[in-house]
Amino acid sequence: MLTWQEARRYHNNQKGIHQRGGQILSICASFSGEKRRYHDQLLSEDLMIYIGEGDLTKPQSDTYGNLALKKAKETGTIFPVIAKWNENQYEYLGKWQVIDWEYSPLHGFPAHYRFLLRRVEPPETETRKAKEIICSQGNFHPQKVSYEIERILRDTRVIQELKVLYNYTCQVCNIPLNRGIGDPIVEGHHIMPLGKPHNGPDIAENVVILCPNHHALFDIGAITIDVAQKRVIHVDPNDSLNGSIFVLKHTINEEFVNYHNKYIFKGSIW
Ligand SMILES: [Zn+2]
């Protein structure tokens, strides 16, 4: 951990966003929840959501900091980021870039900027390990990335609330996937998918909360649920998940499960 004096080597500015002449120089992300109910969010070692400049009592405007971050996406600018974990506890997180941003109201707050940042260069001690990871990602597909971004930036309010209801724990395995920092990893899945051609609704009755593994199984149609019996059904009857308990604390509309069974689930329902 660094003190503020030490952290100033990377971010010599009192504001979260340090820019000069519209050029981003560095940012300080705040993961300390003491004062702000809604703060920046580290999604993984290499991905974070950074909330734009300006308080959240009114819509955020195009301040110099927000403009500089938007421009940084266009220019591909790479800049150092420090994290504030607590009072006088900072950490240098390496160099990052803006890969997308969105401006809209979310979670009951007026319109604000959410910048999606990706780390391109970790702090020195981790450089080698990360280089291997970056090499292995050399062939990523843009479509896949934009889907990921959409999912991350637009986690709907319904999903946010359900994640809290389930205490960030998968309804299938009931295991919180601890990532060491912040809330466990859990994802909202729309049983009748949003968007074409399914056009499912974004309502709680159409959403389940799953860990990434079980989300994948749901997506490819390897599992479904029996709402009345609160059980998981696996396409492979011998799989240990088949017949296991499905944790259910909110109402699911079976119409959506029927849709999943008919068009997505690979097995037969008896
Ligand atoms: Zn799970």
Short mmCIF file of N, CA and C in Angstrom, two decimals, residues 7 15 26 48 56 77 90 101 103 108 129 180 219 244 257:
data_model
loop_
_atom_site.label_atom_id
_atom_site.label_comp_id
_atom_site.label_asym_id
_atom_site.label_seq_id
_atom_site.Cartn_x
_atom_site.Cartn_y
_atom_site.Cartn_z
N ALA A 7 1.74 7.92 -3.51
CA ALA A 7 0.84 7.75 -4.66
C ALA A 7 0.94 8.93 -5.63
N LYS A 15 -8.04 15.86 -7.74
CA LYS A 15 -9.26 15.34 -8.38
C LYS A 15 -9.06 13.89 -8.80
N SER A 26 -3.61 10.95 -15.69
CA SER A 26 -3.74 9.84 -14.74
C SER A 26 -5.11 9.92 -14.08
N MET A 48 -12.20 -2.35 -15.07
CA MET A 48 -12.95 -1.62 -14.04
C MET A 48 -13.96 -0.68 -14.66
N LEU A 56 -23.36 13.11 -7.88
CA LEU A 56 -24.46 12.38 -8.52
C LEU A 56 -25.82 12.87 -8.06
N THR A 77 -5.36 6.50 -25.73
CA THR A 77 -4.36 6.95 -24.76
C THR A 77 -4.23 5.98 -23.58
N TYR A 90 -3.35 3.79 -0.74
CA TYR A 90 -3.43 3.82 -2.19
C TYR A 90 -2.61 2.67 -2.77
N TRP A 101 -17.54 3.72 -23.06
CA TRP A 101 -18.19 4.53 -22.01
C TRP A 101 -19.67 4.60 -22.32
N TYR A 103 -23.30 6.95 -21.03
CA TYR A 103 -23.86 8.06 -20.26
C TYR A 103 -25.37 7.85 -20.17
N GLY A 108 -30.87 4.39 -9.95
CA GLY A 108 -31.55 5.49 -9.27
C GLY A 108 -30.77 6.79 -9.27
N LYS A 129 3.96 -12.05 -15.94
CA LYS A 129 2.75 -12.86 -15.88
C LYS A 129 1.67 -12.28 -16.81
N GLY A 180 -11.73 -11.95 -4.11
CA GLY A 180 -10.75 -11.29 -3.26
C GLY A 180 -11.02 -9.83 -3.02
N ASP A 219 -26.98 -20.76 -20.73
CA ASP A 219 -26.93 -20.16 -22.07
C ASP A 219 -26.93 -21.20 -23.18
N SER A 244 -30.72 -31.36 -8.28
CA SER A 244 -30.24 -30.62 -7.12
C SER A 244 -31.13 -29.40 -6.85
N VAL A 257 -39.64 -19.87 -18.45
CA VAL A 257 -38.93 -21.15 -18.35
C VAL A 257 -39.41 -22.08 -19.48
#
